[in-house]
Amino acid sequence: MSRMASVHSNSSQEEYIPHYLQKEDPFASKLSREADIVAGFYLTIIGILSTLGNGYVIFMSSKRKKKLRPAEIMTVNLAVCDLGISVVGKPFSIISFFSHHWMFGWIGCRWYGWAGFFFGCGSLITMTAVSLDRYLKICHLSYGTWLKRHHAFICLAIIWAYATFWATVPFAGVGSYAPEPFGTSCTLDWWLAQASVAGQAFVLSILFFCLLFPTAVIVFSYVKIILKVKSSTKEVAHYDTRIQNSHMLEMKLTKVAMLICAGFLIAWIPYAVVSVWSAFGRPDSVPIQFSVIPTLLAKSAAMYNPIIYQVIDCKFACCRAGGLKARSSLKKSR
C-alpha cells in the first residue's frame, strides 16, 4: 500500500506543470483591471517616496563621506540597495500593472527577477553585517575598536559578491526566474521545488543562505545587544561626558539598525511564507488574489529606511539639545 502511495506521489510530482506553462500567455494579468490600477498607484507612491528618501540619505552622506563610521557606511550601502530596487525594478511592475499585462517578455521577466533578488539579498546581507558590527561594538569592545573604515569597504565588496553569486546562480541552469501567479510581476521560480529533487535543493539553498541564516545572525546579534545594554546601563552613568556621548551615539546607530531590520523582516516574511508554501505545499493552493498582497508589502520595504533615519535623528538631536541646555543652565547656576 505504501509503495503504491509513493509511486503515486512520484508520478504526481513528475506530472506537475507550473502555472506559467498552463496558459498560452503567462504574462496576462489574473487580477481585475481595477485591482491592477490600485496596485499601480500604490507602487508609484512607494517608488517616489523610496527614490526621494534614499536619494536624500545618499546625498547627505556624500557631504560627510570622510567622517562616516563603519556602521554608517553600511547604512549608506543599504540606501543604495533600496534605491536600486526603486529605480531599476519598480518602473517595470508599475507599467505592467497599469497595462494589465507584463509588457517586457521573458527577457524582461528574468532581468526584473534578477534585479529584485540581487538588491533584496544585498539589503539583507548588509543588515546582517550591520548587526554584527553593532554586536562587536557593544558586546566585545576590544574587537569593536579594531573595526575601521577600510574593513567596512572590504565587507561591502563581500556583500556585493555574495548577492551577485546567489542572484546569478539561477542562470547557470540550477534554477530560474518566472512570472508570479497574478502575471504582472516576476520572481524566483519557487515552483521548481514541485517538479524535481534538484528544484527542491535549489529552493532550500536559497532559503537557507539568503534568508534563514542571515536572519538568525541578526536575531542573535540584537538579543545579545539587548542583554548587554541591560547589564551595562548603570556602569556607563559613572563615566565622564565624552564616554557617555560616545555611548549615546553607538546606541543611536544600534536603534537605527534594529528598526531597519525589523521593518525589512516584517515586510518580507509574509512573502517568504507564501513562497515556501508555493514551493513545498499543495500545488497551486495559494489563491492568486492572496498572493499579490505579500508581494506588494515586500516592495514597500525600501520606503521605510529613510523614515527611520529621520525619526531617530530628530529624537537624537532633541536629546542632544536638551543635554546642552541642561549643561548651560548648570554652568549659569554655578
Short mmCIF file of C-alpha atoms in Angstrom, two decimals:
data_model
loop_
_atom_site.label_atom_id
_atom_site.label_comp_id
_atom_site.label_asym_id
_atom_site.label_seq_id
_atom_site.Cartn_x
_atom_site.Cartn_y
_atom_site.Cartn_z
CA MET A 1 0.00 0.00 0.00
CA SER A 2 2.80 2.42 0.97
CA ARG A 3 4.63 1.50 -2.22
CA MET A 4 1.57 2.41 -4.27
CA ALA A 5 1.31 5.73 -2.42
CA SER A 6 4.97 6.55 -3.10
CA VAL A 7 4.57 5.66 -6.77
CA HIS A 8 1.50 7.89 -6.93
CA SER A 9 3.35 10.81 -5.27
CA ASN A 10 6.32 10.44 -7.61
CA SER A 11 4.10 10.34 -10.65
CA SER A 12 2.17 13.39 -9.45
CA GLN A 13 5.44 15.25 -8.93
CA GLU A 14 6.58 14.39 -12.42
CA GLU A 15 3.21 15.44 -13.88
CA TYR A 16 3.17 18.80 -12.11
CA ILE A 17 3.01 21.71 -14.55
CA PRO A 18 3.74 25.20 -13.14
CA HIS A 19 1.19 27.96 -13.62
CA TYR A 20 3.27 29.81 -16.25
CA LEU A 21 3.18 26.76 -18.55
CA GLN A 22 -0.53 26.08 -18.12
CA LYS A 23 -1.63 29.20 -20.03
CA GLU A 24 -0.76 30.38 -23.52
CA ASP A 25 0.09 33.83 -22.14
CA PRO A 26 1.68 33.59 -18.66
CA PHE A 27 2.05 37.39 -18.50
CA ALA A 28 -1.64 38.23 -18.78
CA SER A 29 -2.94 39.69 -15.52
CA LYS A 30 -5.12 37.37 -13.45
CA LEU A 31 -6.44 40.30 -11.41
CA SER A 32 -9.27 42.66 -12.27
CA ARG A 33 -8.33 45.85 -14.10
CA GLU A 34 -9.40 47.91 -11.08
CA ALA A 35 -7.11 45.89 -8.77
CA ASP A 36 -4.20 46.38 -11.18
CA ILE A 37 -4.77 50.16 -11.24
CA VAL A 38 -4.86 50.31 -7.43
CA ALA A 39 -1.64 48.27 -7.24
CA GLY A 40 -0.04 50.52 -9.88
CA PHE A 41 -0.86 53.69 -7.92
CA TYR A 42 0.37 52.06 -4.70
CA LEU A 43 3.72 51.12 -6.26
CA THR A 44 4.04 54.57 -7.84
CA ILE A 45 3.70 56.26 -4.44
CA ILE A 46 6.07 53.75 -2.83
CA GLY A 47 8.59 54.20 -5.66
CA ILE A 48 8.56 58.02 -5.49
CA LEU A 49 8.92 58.11 -1.69
CA SER A 50 11.63 55.47 -1.76
CA THR A 51 13.60 57.19 -4.51
CA LEU A 52 13.42 60.61 -2.85
CA GLY A 53 14.11 59.29 0.65
CA ASN A 54 17.04 57.03 -0.20
CA GLY A 55 18.42 59.57 -2.65
CA TYR A 56 18.37 62.16 0.14
CA VAL A 57 20.17 59.78 2.53
CA ILE A 58 22.89 59.09 -0.05
CA PHE A 59 23.25 62.80 -0.89
CA MET A 60 23.56 63.89 2.75
CA SER A 61 26.01 61.07 3.47
CA SER A 62 28.17 62.06 0.49
CA LYS A 63 28.63 65.52 2.02
CA ARG A 64 30.36 63.99 5.05
CA LYS A 65 31.72 60.83 3.43
CA LYS A 66 35.16 61.15 5.07
CA LYS A 67 33.59 61.21 8.55
CA LEU A 68 31.28 58.25 8.15
CA ARG A 69 31.67 55.46 10.71
CA PRO A 70 31.74 51.81 9.53
CA ALA A 71 28.10 51.28 10.58
CA GLU A 72 27.06 54.45 8.74
CA ILE A 73 28.87 53.27 5.59
CA MET A 74 26.81 50.10 5.79
CA THR A 75 23.54 52.04 6.14
CA VAL A 76 24.51 54.08 3.07
CA ASN A 77 25.01 50.80 1.20
CA LEU A 78 21.54 49.77 2.37
CA ALA A 79 20.15 53.01 0.90
CA VAL A 80 21.95 52.20 -2.38
CA CYS A 81 20.27 48.77 -2.47
CA ASP A 82 16.85 50.29 -1.75
CA LEU A 83 17.38 52.96 -4.38
CA GLY A 84 18.39 50.26 -6.86
CA ILE A 85 15.16 48.36 -6.24
CA SER A 86 13.14 51.55 -6.73
CA VAL A 87 14.89 52.79 -9.87
CA VAL A 88 15.68 49.51 -11.64
CA GLY A 89 12.74 47.33 -10.63
CA LYS A 90 9.62 49.30 -9.78
CA PRO A 91 9.09 51.01 -13.21
CA PHE A 92 8.70 47.55 -14.81
CA SER A 93 5.97 46.46 -12.42
CA ILE A 94 4.23 49.87 -12.38
CA ILE A 95 3.95 49.93 -16.18
CA SER A 96 2.73 46.33 -16.22
CA PHE A 97 0.07 46.87 -13.55
CA PHE A 98 -1.31 49.90 -15.40
CA SER A 99 -1.18 47.95 -18.68
CA HIS A 100 -2.98 44.93 -17.12
CA HIS A 101 -0.22 42.76 -18.65
CA TRP A 102 3.52 42.14 -18.18
CA MET A 103 4.93 44.18 -21.06
CA PHE A 104 8.57 43.04 -21.20
CA GLY A 105 8.50 39.36 -22.14
CA TRP A 106 10.72 36.60 -20.78
CA ILE A 107 13.95 38.62 -21.06
CA GLY A 108 12.45 41.48 -19.07
CA CYS A 109 11.00 38.99 -16.60
CA ARG A 110 14.38 37.39 -15.94
CA TRP A 111 16.07 40.81 -15.65
CA TYR A 112 13.40 42.06 -13.23
CA GLY A 113 13.63 38.87 -11.14
CA TRP A 114 17.43 39.08 -11.06
CA ALA A 115 17.47 42.76 -10.07
CA GLY A 116 14.87 42.29 -7.35
CA PHE A 117 16.66 39.31 -5.85
CA PHE A 118 20.10 40.95 -6.21
CA PHE A 119 19.18 44.15 -4.39
CA GLY A 120 16.96 42.33 -1.87
CA CYS A 121 19.73 39.89 -0.99
CA GLY A 122 22.20 42.79 -0.82
CA SER A 123 19.91 44.59 1.63
CA LEU A 124 19.56 41.58 3.94
CA ILE A 125 23.28 40.73 3.93
CA THR A 126 24.09 44.41 4.58
CA MET A 127 21.78 44.36 7.60
CA THR A 128 23.48 41.16 8.75
CA ALA A 129 26.87 42.90 8.56
CA VAL A 130 25.48 45.92 10.43
CA SER A 131 24.09 43.70 13.19
CA LEU A 132 27.49 42.02 13.58
CA ASP A 133 29.18 45.43 13.69
CA ARG A 134 26.77 46.55 16.43
CA TYR A 135 27.31 43.28 18.31
CA LEU A 136 31.09 43.69 18.28
CA LYS A 137 30.89 47.37 19.23
CA ILE A 138 28.54 46.83 22.15
CA CYS A 139 29.38 43.35 23.43
CA HIS A 140 33.09 42.96 22.56
CA LEU A 141 34.64 46.39 22.79
CA SER A 142 38.19 45.23 22.06
CA TYR A 143 37.08 43.74 18.73
CA GLY A 144 34.79 46.69 18.05
CA THR A 145 37.57 49.27 18.31
CA TRP A 146 39.59 47.18 15.84
CA LEU A 147 36.97 47.68 13.10
CA LYS A 148 37.96 50.59 10.84
CA ARG A 149 36.65 52.21 7.68
CA HIS A 150 38.72 50.04 5.33
CA HIS A 151 37.24 46.94 6.95
CA ALA A 152 33.79 48.31 6.11
CA PHE A 153 34.75 48.69 2.43
CA ILE A 154 36.10 45.12 2.36
CA CYS A 155 32.82 43.99 3.86
CA LEU A 156 30.92 45.87 1.13
CA ALA A 157 32.88 44.04 -1.56
CA ILE A 158 31.98 40.71 0.08
CA ILE A 159 28.29 41.71 0.29
CA TRP A 160 28.07 42.63 -3.40
CA ALA A 161 29.92 39.45 -4.43
CA TYR A 162 27.58 37.34 -2.26
CA ALA A 163 24.46 38.95 -3.72
CA THR A 164 25.79 38.66 -7.28
CA PHE A 165 26.57 34.96 -6.83
CA TRP A 166 23.16 33.95 -5.48
CA ALA A 167 21.22 36.14 -7.91
CA THR A 168 23.16 34.72 -10.88
CA VAL A 169 23.04 31.05 -9.83
CA PRO A 170 19.61 30.52 -11.49
CA PHE A 171 21.10 31.47 -14.89
CA ALA A 172 23.54 28.55 -14.58
CA GLY A 173 20.67 26.10 -15.13
CA VAL A 174 20.19 25.37 -11.44
CA GLY A 175 17.06 27.48 -11.09
CA SER A 176 15.15 30.15 -12.97
CA TYR A 177 13.08 33.32 -12.76
CA ALA A 178 9.38 33.14 -13.65
CA PRO A 179 6.21 35.24 -13.61
CA GLU A 180 4.18 35.47 -10.43
CA PRO A 181 0.79 33.68 -10.43
CA PHE A 182 -1.01 37.01 -10.94
CA GLY A 183 1.05 37.62 -14.10
CA THR A 184 2.29 41.23 -13.82
CA SER A 185 5.49 40.66 -11.83
CA CYS A 186 8.38 38.17 -11.79
CA THR A 187 10.36 36.40 -9.08
CA LEU A 188 12.46 33.32 -8.38
CA ASP A 189 10.91 30.15 -9.75
CA TRP A 190 9.79 28.72 -6.41
CA TRP A 191 7.59 26.22 -8.28
CA LEU A 192 10.66 24.21 -9.39
CA ALA A 193 10.51 22.51 -5.99
CA GLN A 194 7.22 20.90 -7.07
CA ALA A 195 8.80 19.40 -10.18
CA SER A 196 12.10 17.77 -9.16
CA VAL A 197 14.53 16.99 -6.35
CA ALA A 198 17.07 19.35 -7.96
CA GLY A 199 14.47 22.11 -7.78
CA GLN A 200 13.91 21.38 -4.10
CA ALA A 201 17.66 21.55 -3.44
CA PHE A 202 17.86 24.90 -5.25
CA VAL A 203 14.97 26.42 -3.31
CA LEU A 204 16.26 25.12 0.04
CA SER A 205 19.72 26.54 -0.67
CA ILE A 206 18.25 29.95 -1.49
CA LEU A 207 16.09 29.90 1.64
CA PHE A 208 18.98 28.95 3.93
CA PHE A 209 21.77 31.17 2.59
CA CYS A 210 19.65 34.19 1.62
CA LEU A 211 17.02 34.24 4.37
CA LEU A 212 17.28 31.84 7.33
CA PHE A 213 21.00 32.11 8.09
CA PRO A 214 21.20 35.95 7.79
CA THR A 215 18.02 36.33 9.86
CA ALA A 216 19.40 34.02 12.56
CA VAL A 217 22.61 36.10 12.75
CA ILE A 218 20.57 39.32 13.03
CA VAL A 219 18.35 37.94 15.80
CA PHE A 220 21.33 36.53 17.70
CA SER A 221 23.23 39.84 17.49
CA TYR A 222 20.39 42.03 18.74
CA VAL A 223 19.33 39.66 21.51
CA LYS A 224 22.91 39.72 22.82
CA ILE A 225 23.00 43.52 22.49
CA ILE A 226 19.76 43.94 24.46
CA LEU A 227 21.07 41.70 27.25
CA LYS A 228 24.37 43.58 27.31
CA VAL A 229 22.73 47.02 27.42
CA LYS A 230 20.51 45.99 30.32
CA SER A 231 23.54 44.90 32.33
CA SER A 232 25.78 47.89 31.50
CA THR A 233 23.45 50.91 31.65
CA LYS A 234 24.36 51.69 35.25
CA GLU A 235 28.09 51.37 34.55
CA VAL A 236 28.01 53.99 31.77
CA ALA A 237 26.43 56.56 34.13
CA HIS A 238 29.66 56.67 36.15
CA TYR A 239 31.88 57.55 33.13
CA ASP A 240 32.77 61.06 32.04
CA THR A 241 30.77 63.08 29.50
CA ARG A 242 32.86 62.09 26.48
CA ILE A 243 32.34 58.37 27.07
CA GLN A 244 28.62 58.94 27.71
CA ASN A 245 28.28 60.84 24.41
CA SER A 246 30.12 58.09 22.55
CA HIS A 247 27.81 55.52 24.14
CA MET A 248 24.75 57.58 23.12
CA LEU A 249 25.97 57.67 19.51
CA GLU A 250 26.59 53.92 19.45
CA MET A 251 23.12 53.30 20.88
CA LYS A 252 21.61 55.62 18.28
CA LEU A 253 23.24 53.63 15.48
CA THR A 254 22.09 50.40 17.12
CA LYS A 255 18.47 51.64 17.34
CA VAL A 256 18.56 52.62 13.67
CA ALA A 257 19.91 49.19 12.71
CA MET A 258 17.35 47.33 14.83
CA LEU A 259 14.40 49.28 13.42
CA ILE A 260 15.65 48.84 9.85
CA CYS A 261 15.99 45.08 10.31
CA ALA A 262 12.56 44.86 11.93
CA GLY A 263 10.96 46.82 9.08
CA PHE A 264 12.68 44.71 6.44
CA LEU A 265 11.72 41.39 8.04
CA ILE A 266 8.12 42.46 8.68
CA ALA A 267 7.80 43.44 5.01
CA TRP A 268 9.44 40.29 3.61
CA ILE A 269 8.39 37.47 5.95
CA PRO A 270 4.79 37.21 4.60
CA TYR A 271 6.22 36.96 1.07
CA ALA A 272 8.73 34.33 2.22
CA VAL A 273 5.95 32.29 3.85
CA VAL A 274 3.82 32.36 0.69
CA SER A 275 6.87 31.45 -1.42
CA VAL A 276 7.76 28.49 0.79
CA TRP A 277 4.15 27.31 0.68
CA SER A 278 4.16 27.61 -3.11
CA ALA A 279 7.37 25.57 -3.23
CA PHE A 280 6.56 22.78 -0.77
CA GLY A 281 2.82 22.98 -0.10
CA ARG A 282 -0.07 21.69 -2.15
CA PRO A 283 0.43 22.78 -5.79
CA ASP A 284 -1.40 25.99 -6.72
CA SER A 285 -3.13 26.10 -3.33
CA VAL A 286 -2.34 29.79 -2.73
CA PRO A 287 -5.19 31.92 -4.16
CA ILE A 288 -4.00 34.36 -6.82
CA GLN A 289 -5.73 37.33 -5.17
CA PHE A 290 -4.00 36.46 -1.89
CA SER A 291 -0.53 36.02 -3.42
CA VAL A 292 -0.38 39.63 -4.64
CA ILE A 293 -0.68 41.17 -1.14
CA PRO A 294 2.65 39.83 0.30
CA THR A 295 4.35 40.84 -2.97
CA LEU A 296 3.16 44.44 -2.66
CA LEU A 297 4.08 44.52 1.03
CA ALA A 298 7.61 43.30 0.26
CA LYS A 299 8.03 46.00 -2.39
CA SER A 300 7.33 48.66 0.26
CA ALA A 301 10.40 47.71 2.35
CA ALA A 302 12.64 50.19 0.51
CA MET A 303 10.49 53.11 1.70
CA TYR A 304 10.81 52.58 5.47
CA ASN A 305 14.53 53.15 5.99
CA PRO A 306 14.74 56.91 5.24
CA ILE A 307 11.78 57.45 7.60
CA ILE A 308 13.58 55.52 10.33
CA TYR A 309 16.76 57.57 9.78
CA GLN A 310 14.87 60.84 10.15
CA VAL A 311 12.86 59.80 13.23
CA ILE A 312 15.96 58.59 15.09
CA ASP A 313 17.96 61.66 14.00
CA CYS A 314 15.24 64.00 15.26
CA LYS A 315 15.00 62.21 18.60
CA PHE A 316 18.79 62.17 18.92
CA ALA A 317 19.01 65.89 18.07
CA CYS A 318 16.30 66.71 20.65
CA CYS A 319 18.10 64.70 23.33
CA ARG A 320 21.40 66.37 22.45
CA ALA A 321 19.80 69.83 22.51
CA GLY A 322 18.17 69.07 25.85
CA GLY A 323 21.53 67.97 27.22
CA LEU A 324 23.22 71.15 26.00
CA LYS A 325 20.52 73.33 27.57
CA ALA A 326 20.82 71.48 30.86
CA ARG A 327 24.59 71.86 30.80
CA SER A 328 24.43 75.59 30.02
CA SER A 329 21.87 76.20 32.80
CA LEU A 330 24.11 74.25 35.19
CA LYS A 331 27.08 76.47 34.29
CA LYS A 332 24.97 79.63 34.81
CA SER A 333 23.78 78.41 38.23
CA ARG A 334 27.39 77.70 39.20
#
